[in-house]
Amino acid sequence: MSGWAGYEAKKRELVGGLSGTVLELGAGKGANFGMLGKGVDWIGLEPRAASRRTLESRAATWADKTGGSYRVLDTGAEQIPLPSASVDAVLSTVVLCSVDELGGVLTEVRRVLRPGGRFVFFEHIGAARGSWVCRLQGLIRPITRTFDKGCDPTRQTDDAIHAAGFTTVTLDRYTLPGLVPIPYIAGTAIS
Ligand SMILES: C[S@@+](CC[C@H](N)C(=O)[O-])C[C@H]1O[C@@H](n2cnc3c(N)ncnc32)[C@H](O)[C@@H]1O
């Protein structure tokens, strides 16, 4: 299924399947708590103070309900303040478009994952080079970089994940419905 319902179903499947210690990059206001399973030890990175306040309170409610634990860290994903091989999974949902240095973040993700650990990602990406969507993404890029949390809509995040040195990468492609068919990827990379 490549439509939007398929994307949402894949999100519930992959996020719901995470267990053990799960590190979430750019957790925002905690949109993914509803999909996480029981007993997860969740660590969230969130550099924006305004989002962190809501995140802390949602994390506490989620932990109470599910028997999980939580820690919110005030930092970006470029330098993750955790030991190497210390987490079972890393989760990222629409974050890699905004990080300062994508290659460096993926290196950090591989560093903190235990061998065999899973990087689960849901990201919008740049459209095929030369397409009208790609040209439009290039035109709005200066605006989104400035006013939408640093978001770069042209980023070829799929290529970067494939080049990052994971053992295996499995991803599906989706299109956001609407006037502008924005491409998304969803998948898993194994450390
Ligand atoms: C579009 S929001 C997505 C939030 C959340 N993941 C979700 O799915 O609702 C992008 C998030 O990435 C965070 N972010 C921006 N730069 C970041 C960085 N360098 N490292 C980690 N998170 C970052 C933003 O603060 C924001 O919370």
PDB file of C-alpha atoms and ligand atoms in Angstrom:
ATOM      1  CA  MET A   1       0.000   0.000   0.000  1.00  0.00           C
ATOM      2  CA  SER A   2       1.688   3.260  -1.079  1.00  0.00           C
ATOM      3  CA  GLY A   3      -1.109   5.746  -0.208  1.00  0.00           C
ATOM      4  CA  TRP A   4      -1.372   7.767   2.975  1.00  0.00           C
ATOM      5  CA  ALA A   5      -3.381   5.099   4.807  1.00  0.00           C
ATOM      6  CA  GLY A   6      -0.466   2.767   4.111  1.00  0.00           C
ATOM      7  CA  TYR A   7       1.972   5.267   5.631  1.00  0.00           C
ATOM      8  CA  GLU A   8      -0.103   5.578   8.792  1.00  0.00           C
ATOM      9  CA  ALA A   9      -0.471   1.799   9.049  1.00  0.00           C
ATOM     10  CA  LYS A  10       3.292   1.346   8.621  1.00  0.00           C
ATOM     11  CA  LYS A  11       3.882   3.889  11.370  1.00  0.00           C
ATOM     12  CA  ARG A  12       1.634   2.037  13.811  1.00  0.00           C
ATOM     13  CA  GLU A  13       3.321  -1.242  12.885  1.00  0.00           C
ATOM     14  CA  LEU A  14       6.950  -0.091  13.161  1.00  0.00           C
ATOM     15  CA  VAL A  15       6.587   2.255  16.157  1.00  0.00           C
ATOM     16  CA  GLY A  16       4.341  -0.246  17.951  1.00  0.00           C
ATOM     17  CA  GLY A  17       6.977  -2.950  17.441  1.00  0.00           C
ATOM     18  CA  LEU A  18       9.752  -1.066  19.261  1.00  0.00           C
ATOM     19  CA  SER A  19      10.904  -2.430  22.606  1.00  0.00           C
ATOM     20  CA  GLY A  20      13.651  -2.060  25.197  1.00  0.00           C
ATOM     21  CA  THR A  21      15.455   1.302  25.279  1.00  0.00           C
ATOM     22  CA  VAL A  22      14.115   3.551  22.530  1.00  0.00           C
ATOM     23  CA  LEU A  23      15.737   6.887  21.676  1.00  0.00           C
ATOM     24  CA  GLU A  24      13.480   9.318  19.812  1.00  0.00           C
ATOM     25  CA  LEU A  25      15.161  12.168  17.902  1.00  0.00           C
ATOM     26  CA  GLY A  26      13.363  15.540  17.778  1.00  0.00           C
ATOM     27  CA  ALA A  27      10.401  14.193  19.725  1.00  0.00           C
ATOM     28  CA  GLY A  28       8.555  17.524  19.454  1.00  0.00           C
ATOM     29  CA  LYS A  29       5.423  17.530  21.616  1.00  0.00           C
ATOM     30  CA  GLY A  30       5.223  13.744  21.869  1.00  0.00           C
ATOM     31  CA  ALA A  31       3.047  12.840  18.876  1.00  0.00           C
ATOM     32  CA  ASN A  32       4.235   9.219  18.884  1.00  0.00           C
ATOM     33  CA  PHE A  33       3.401   8.169  22.459  1.00  0.00           C
ATOM     34  CA  GLY A  34       0.024   6.784  21.387  1.00  0.00           C
ATOM     35  CA  MET A  35       1.750   4.204  19.170  1.00  0.00           C
ATOM     36  CA  LEU A  36       4.498   3.003  21.530  1.00  0.00           C
ATOM     37  CA  GLY A  37       4.041  -0.346  23.254  1.00  0.00           C
ATOM     38  CA  LYS A  38       4.116  -1.131  26.984  1.00  0.00           C
ATOM     39  CA  GLY A  39       7.220  -1.184  29.156  1.00  0.00           C
ATOM     40  CA  VAL A  40       9.450   0.820  26.817  1.00  0.00           C
ATOM     41  CA  ASP A  41      12.344   2.797  28.334  1.00  0.00           C
ATOM     42  CA  TRP A  42      11.952   5.935  26.248  1.00  0.00           C
ATOM     43  CA  ILE A  43      14.549   8.712  25.872  1.00  0.00           C
ATOM     44  CA  GLY A  44      13.580  11.778  23.849  1.00  0.00           C
ATOM     45  CA  LEU A  45      15.849  14.459  22.401  1.00  0.00           C
ATOM     46  CA  GLU A  46      14.215  17.824  21.818  1.00  0.00           C
ATOM     47  CA  PRO A  47      16.198  21.055  21.340  1.00  0.00           C
ATOM     48  CA  ARG A  48      13.169  23.436  21.435  1.00  0.00           C
ATOM     49  CA  ALA A  49      12.302  24.575  24.936  1.00  0.00           C
ATOM     50  CA  ALA A  50       8.705  25.419  23.978  1.00  0.00           C
ATOM     51  CA  SER A  51       8.081  21.840  22.750  1.00  0.00           C
ATOM     52  CA  ARG A  52       9.939  20.253  25.679  1.00  0.00           C
ATOM     53  CA  ARG A  53       7.464  21.567  28.256  1.00  0.00           C
ATOM     54  CA  THR A  54       4.531  19.751  26.586  1.00  0.00           C
ATOM     55  CA  LEU A  55       6.759  16.748  25.843  1.00  0.00           C
ATOM     56  CA  GLU A  56       7.716  16.279  29.512  1.00  0.00           C
ATOM     57  CA  SER A  57       4.101  16.335  30.618  1.00  0.00           C
ATOM     58  CA  ARG A  58       2.921  13.921  27.864  1.00  0.00           C
ATOM     59  CA  ALA A  59       5.856  11.601  28.572  1.00  0.00           C
ATOM     60  CA  ALA A  60       4.912  11.440  32.269  1.00  0.00           C
ATOM     61  CA  THR A  61       1.263  10.607  31.434  1.00  0.00           C
ATOM     62  CA  TRP A  62       2.351   7.959  28.896  1.00  0.00           C
ATOM     63  CA  ALA A  63       4.810   6.354  31.365  1.00  0.00           C
ATOM     64  CA  ASP A  64       2.122   6.175  34.077  1.00  0.00           C
ATOM     65  CA  LYS A  65      -0.305   4.442  31.714  1.00  0.00           C
ATOM     66  CA  THR A  66       2.115   1.977  30.102  1.00  0.00           C
ATOM     67  CA  GLY A  67       4.612   1.131  32.838  1.00  0.00           C
ATOM     68  CA  GLY A  68       7.382   2.640  30.730  1.00  0.00           C
ATOM     69  CA  SER A  69      10.087   5.066  31.821  1.00  0.00           C
ATOM     70  CA  TYR A  70      11.110   8.358  30.250  1.00  0.00           C
ATOM     71  CA  ARG A  71      13.940  10.894  30.052  1.00  0.00           C
ATOM     72  CA  VAL A  72      13.792  14.112  28.031  1.00  0.00           C
ATOM     73  CA  LEU A  73      17.164  15.495  26.925  1.00  0.00           C
ATOM     74  CA  ASP A  74      17.669  19.117  25.969  1.00  0.00           C
ATOM     75  CA  THR A  75      19.803  18.593  22.867  1.00  0.00           C
ATOM     76  CA  GLY A  76      19.908  18.079  19.115  1.00  0.00           C
ATOM     77  CA  ALA A  77      20.838  14.831  17.404  1.00  0.00           C
ATOM     78  CA  GLU A  78      24.240  16.007  16.127  1.00  0.00           C
ATOM     79  CA  GLN A  79      25.919  14.997  19.408  1.00  0.00           C
ATOM     80  CA  ILE A  80      23.844  12.465  21.314  1.00  0.00           C
ATOM     81  CA  PRO A  81      24.814  12.435  25.020  1.00  0.00           C
ATOM     82  CA  LEU A  82      24.524   8.649  25.406  1.00  0.00           C
ATOM     83  CA  PRO A  83      27.172   5.898  25.440  1.00  0.00           C
ATOM     84  CA  SER A  84      27.900   3.842  22.328  1.00  0.00           C
ATOM     85  CA  ALA A  85      25.745   0.722  21.784  1.00  0.00           C
ATOM     86  CA  SER A  86      23.379   1.799  24.588  1.00  0.00           C
ATOM     87  CA  VAL A  87      19.951   1.749  22.891  1.00  0.00           C
ATOM     88  CA  ASP A  88      17.870  -0.933  21.177  1.00  0.00           C
ATOM     89  CA  ALA A  89      16.152   1.382  18.718  1.00  0.00           C
ATOM     90  CA  VAL A  90      16.207   4.949  17.426  1.00  0.00           C
ATOM     91  CA  LEU A  91      13.032   6.588  16.134  1.00  0.00           C
ATOM     92  CA  SER A  92      12.798   9.659  13.896  1.00  0.00           C
ATOM     93  CA  THR A  93       9.564  11.092  12.491  1.00  0.00           C
ATOM     94  CA  VAL A  94       9.930  14.167  10.241  1.00  0.00           C
ATOM     95  CA  VAL A  95      13.144  15.293  11.921  1.00  0.00           C
ATOM     96  CA  LEU A  96      16.000  14.560   9.498  1.00  0.00           C
ATOM     97  CA  CYS A  97      14.828  17.376   7.199  1.00  0.00           C
ATOM     98  CA  SER A  98      15.714  19.813  10.011  1.00  0.00           C
ATOM     99  CA  VAL A  99      18.993  18.630  11.503  1.00  0.00           C
ATOM    100  CA  ASP A 100      22.107  20.725  10.847  1.00  0.00           C
ATOM    101  CA  GLU A 101      24.306  17.940   9.534  1.00  0.00           C
ATOM    102  CA  LEU A 102      22.489  14.842   8.280  1.00  0.00           C
ATOM    103  CA  GLY A 103      25.571  12.628   7.759  1.00  0.00           C
ATOM    104  CA  GLY A 104      26.837  13.396  11.265  1.00  0.00           C
ATOM    105  CA  VAL A 105      23.442  12.611  12.803  1.00  0.00           C
ATOM    106  CA  LEU A 106      23.293   9.227  11.039  1.00  0.00           C
ATOM    107  CA  THR A 107      26.792   8.441  12.321  1.00  0.00           C
ATOM    108  CA  GLU A 108      25.581   9.253  15.843  1.00  0.00           C
ATOM    109  CA  VAL A 109      22.500   7.047  15.351  1.00  0.00           C
ATOM    110  CA  ARG A 110      24.743   4.113  14.374  1.00  0.00           C
ATOM    111  CA  ARG A 111      27.059   4.798  17.316  1.00  0.00           C
ATOM    112  CA  VAL A 112      24.349   4.683  20.005  1.00  0.00           C
ATOM    113  CA  LEU A 113      22.531   1.644  18.560  1.00  0.00           C
ATOM    114  CA  ARG A 114      23.555  -1.754  19.883  1.00  0.00           C
ATOM    115  CA  PRO A 115      24.677  -4.222  17.186  1.00  0.00           C
ATOM    116  CA  GLY A 116      21.520  -5.418  15.446  1.00  0.00           C
ATOM    117  CA  GLY A 117      19.546  -2.445  16.804  1.00  0.00           C
ATOM    118  CA  ARG A 118      16.901  -0.737  14.642  1.00  0.00           C
ATOM    119  CA  PHE A 119      16.698   2.778  13.263  1.00  0.00           C
ATOM    120  CA  VAL A 120      13.048   3.428  12.358  1.00  0.00           C
ATOM    121  CA  PHE A 121      12.346   6.523  10.280  1.00  0.00           C
ATOM    122  CA  PHE A 122       9.393   8.353   8.735  1.00  0.00           C
ATOM    123  CA  GLU A 123      10.558  11.351   6.724  1.00  0.00           C
ATOM    124  CA  HIS A 124       9.554  13.588   3.840  1.00  0.00           C
ATOM    125  CA  ILE A 125      12.218  13.842   1.148  1.00  0.00           C
ATOM    126  CA  GLY A 126      13.154  15.846  -1.924  1.00  0.00           C
ATOM    127  CA  ALA A 127      11.200  14.868  -5.065  1.00  0.00           C
ATOM    128  CA  ALA A 128      12.959  13.392  -8.118  1.00  0.00           C
ATOM    129  CA  ARG A 129      15.543  15.833  -9.467  1.00  0.00           C
ATOM    130  CA  GLY A 130      14.175  17.847 -12.408  1.00  0.00           C
ATOM    131  CA  SER A 131      10.501  17.298 -11.473  1.00  0.00           C
ATOM    132  CA  TRP A 132       8.163  20.264 -10.894  1.00  0.00           C
ATOM    133  CA  VAL A 133       7.773  19.224  -7.253  1.00  0.00           C
ATOM    134  CA  CYS A 134      11.564  19.332  -6.864  1.00  0.00           C
ATOM    135  CA  ARG A 135      11.643  22.841  -8.385  1.00  0.00           C
ATOM    136  CA  LEU A 136       8.859  23.986  -6.079  1.00  0.00           C
ATOM    137  CA  GLN A 137      10.638  22.503  -3.045  1.00  0.00           C
ATOM    138  CA  GLY A 138      13.761  24.451  -4.082  1.00  0.00           C
ATOM    139  CA  LEU A 139      11.757  27.679  -4.320  1.00  0.00           C
ATOM    140  CA  ILE A 140      10.187  27.381  -0.867  1.00  0.00           C
ATOM    141  CA  ARG A 141      13.381  26.097   0.781  1.00  0.00           C
ATOM    142  CA  PRO A 142      14.643  29.534   1.959  1.00  0.00           C
ATOM    143  CA  ILE A 143      11.281  30.138   3.637  1.00  0.00           C
ATOM    144  CA  THR A 144      11.018  26.741   5.348  1.00  0.00           C
ATOM    145  CA  ARG A 145      14.673  26.879   6.452  1.00  0.00           C
ATOM    146  CA  THR A 146      13.972  30.206   8.166  1.00  0.00           C
ATOM    147  CA  PHE A 147      10.448  29.792   9.462  1.00  0.00           C
ATOM    148  CA  ASP A 148       9.780  26.015   9.765  1.00  0.00           C
ATOM    149  CA  LYS A 149      12.345  24.776  12.323  1.00  0.00           C
ATOM    150  CA  GLY A 150      15.141  24.644   9.717  1.00  0.00           C
ATOM    151  CA  CYS A 151      13.248  22.222   7.437  1.00  0.00           C
ATOM    152  CA  ASP A 152      14.954  21.558   4.077  1.00  0.00           C
ATOM    153  CA  PRO A 153      12.291  20.076   1.754  1.00  0.00           C
ATOM    154  CA  THR A 154      14.859  19.179  -0.941  1.00  0.00           C
ATOM    155  CA  ARG A 155      16.909  16.838   1.250  1.00  0.00           C
ATOM    156  CA  GLN A 156      17.575  13.393  -0.291  1.00  0.00           C
ATOM    157  CA  THR A 157      17.368  11.653   3.078  1.00  0.00           C
ATOM    158  CA  ASP A 158      16.832   8.241   1.459  1.00  0.00           C
ATOM    159  CA  ASP A 159      20.221   8.453  -0.284  1.00  0.00           C
ATOM    160  CA  ALA A 160      21.898   9.555   2.964  1.00  0.00           C
ATOM    161  CA  ILE A 161      20.432   6.618   4.929  1.00  0.00           C
ATOM    162  CA  HIS A 162      21.548   4.165   2.242  1.00  0.00           C
ATOM    163  CA  ALA A 163      25.074   5.686   2.324  1.00  0.00           C
ATOM    164  CA  ALA A 164      25.376   5.744   6.127  1.00  0.00           C
ATOM    165  CA  GLY A 165      26.826   2.252   6.590  1.00  0.00           C
ATOM    166  CA  PHE A 166      23.873   0.367   8.118  1.00  0.00           C
ATOM    167  CA  THR A 167      23.887  -3.418   7.623  1.00  0.00           C
ATOM    168  CA  THR A 168      20.507  -3.416   5.887  1.00  0.00           C
ATOM    169  CA  VAL A 169      18.032  -0.700   4.907  1.00  0.00           C
ATOM    170  CA  THR A 170      14.403  -1.469   4.053  1.00  0.00           C
ATOM    171  CA  LEU A 171      12.147   1.398   3.045  1.00  0.00           C
ATOM    172  CA  ASP A 172       8.807   2.068   1.384  1.00  0.00           C
ATOM    173  CA  ARG A 173       7.792   5.204  -0.490  1.00  0.00           C
ATOM    174  CA  TYR A 174       4.562   7.168  -0.036  1.00  0.00           C
ATOM    175  CA  THR A 175       3.026  10.362  -1.373  1.00  0.00           C
ATOM    176  CA  LEU A 176       1.285  12.993   0.714  1.00  0.00           C
ATOM    177  CA  PRO A 177      -2.146  13.493  -0.889  1.00  0.00           C
ATOM    178  CA  GLY A 178      -3.023  17.000  -2.041  1.00  0.00           C
ATOM    179  CA  LEU A 179      -2.094  19.570  -4.673  1.00  0.00           C
ATOM    180  CA  VAL A 180       1.644  19.006  -4.232  1.00  0.00           C
ATOM    181  CA  PRO A 181       2.555  15.290  -4.146  1.00  0.00           C
ATOM    182  CA  ILE A 182       5.316  15.379  -1.520  1.00  0.00           C
ATOM    183  CA  PRO A 183       7.307  12.119  -1.329  1.00  0.00           C
ATOM    184  CA  TYR A 184       7.805  10.387   2.015  1.00  0.00           C
ATOM    185  CA  ILE A 185       9.842   7.375   3.083  1.00  0.00           C
ATOM    186  CA  ALA A 186       9.203   4.973   5.944  1.00  0.00           C
ATOM    187  CA  GLY A 187      11.459   2.151   6.942  1.00  0.00           C
ATOM    188  CA  THR A 188      14.041   0.446   9.089  1.00  0.00           C
ATOM    189  CA  ALA A 189      17.845   0.434   8.999  1.00  0.00           C
ATOM    190  CA  ILE A 190      19.657  -2.247  11.003  1.00  0.00           C
ATOM    191  CA  SER A 191      22.875  -1.313  12.751  1.00  0.00           C
TER     192      SER A 191
HETATM  193  C1  LIG B   1       8.364  18.586  12.252  1.00  0.00           C
HETATM  194  S1  LIG B   1       8.837  18.449  13.913  1.00  0.00           S
HETATM  195  C2  LIG B   1       8.461  16.740  14.253  1.00  0.00           C
HETATM  196  C3  LIG B   1       8.229  16.470  15.701  1.00  0.00           C
HETATM  197  C4  LIG B   1       7.884  15.005  16.034  1.00  0.00           C
HETATM  198  N1  LIG B   1       8.965  14.125  15.680  1.00  0.00           N
HETATM  199  C5  LIG B   1       6.602  14.588  15.359  1.00  0.00           C
HETATM  200  O1  LIG B   1       6.597  13.651  14.554  1.00  0.00           O
HETATM  201  O2  LIG B   1       5.571  15.224  15.651  1.00  0.00           O
HETATM  202  C6  LIG B   1      10.621  18.458  13.833  1.00  0.00           C
HETATM  203  C7  LIG B   1      11.269  18.336  15.196  1.00  0.00           C
HETATM  204  O3  LIG B   1      12.687  18.223  15.052  1.00  0.00           O
HETATM  205  C8  LIG B   1      13.293  19.008  16.053  1.00  0.00           C
HETATM  206  N2  LIG B   1      14.666  19.324  15.637  1.00  0.00           N
HETATM  207  C9  LIG B   1      15.102  20.359  14.879  1.00  0.00           C
HETATM  208  N3  LIG B   1      16.429  20.308  14.738  1.00  0.00           N
HETATM  209  C10 LIG B   1      16.845  19.217  15.421  1.00  0.00           C
HETATM  210  C11 LIG B   1      18.130  18.634  15.671  1.00  0.00           C
HETATM  211  N4  LIG B   1      19.233  19.160  15.168  1.00  0.00           N
HETATM  212  N5  LIG B   1      18.186  17.509  16.422  1.00  0.00           N
HETATM  213  C12 LIG B   1      17.049  16.956  16.926  1.00  0.00           C
HETATM  214  N6  LIG B   1      15.813  17.469  16.730  1.00  0.00           N
HETATM  215  C13 LIG B   1      15.718  18.584  15.988  1.00  0.00           C
HETATM  216  C14 LIG B   1      12.390  20.218  16.151  1.00  0.00           C
HETATM  217  O4  LIG B   1      12.598  20.935  17.347  1.00  0.00           O
HETATM  218  C15 LIG B   1      11.037  19.558  16.069  1.00  0.00           C
HETATM  219  O5  LIG B   1      10.571  19.135  17.327  1.00  0.00           O
END
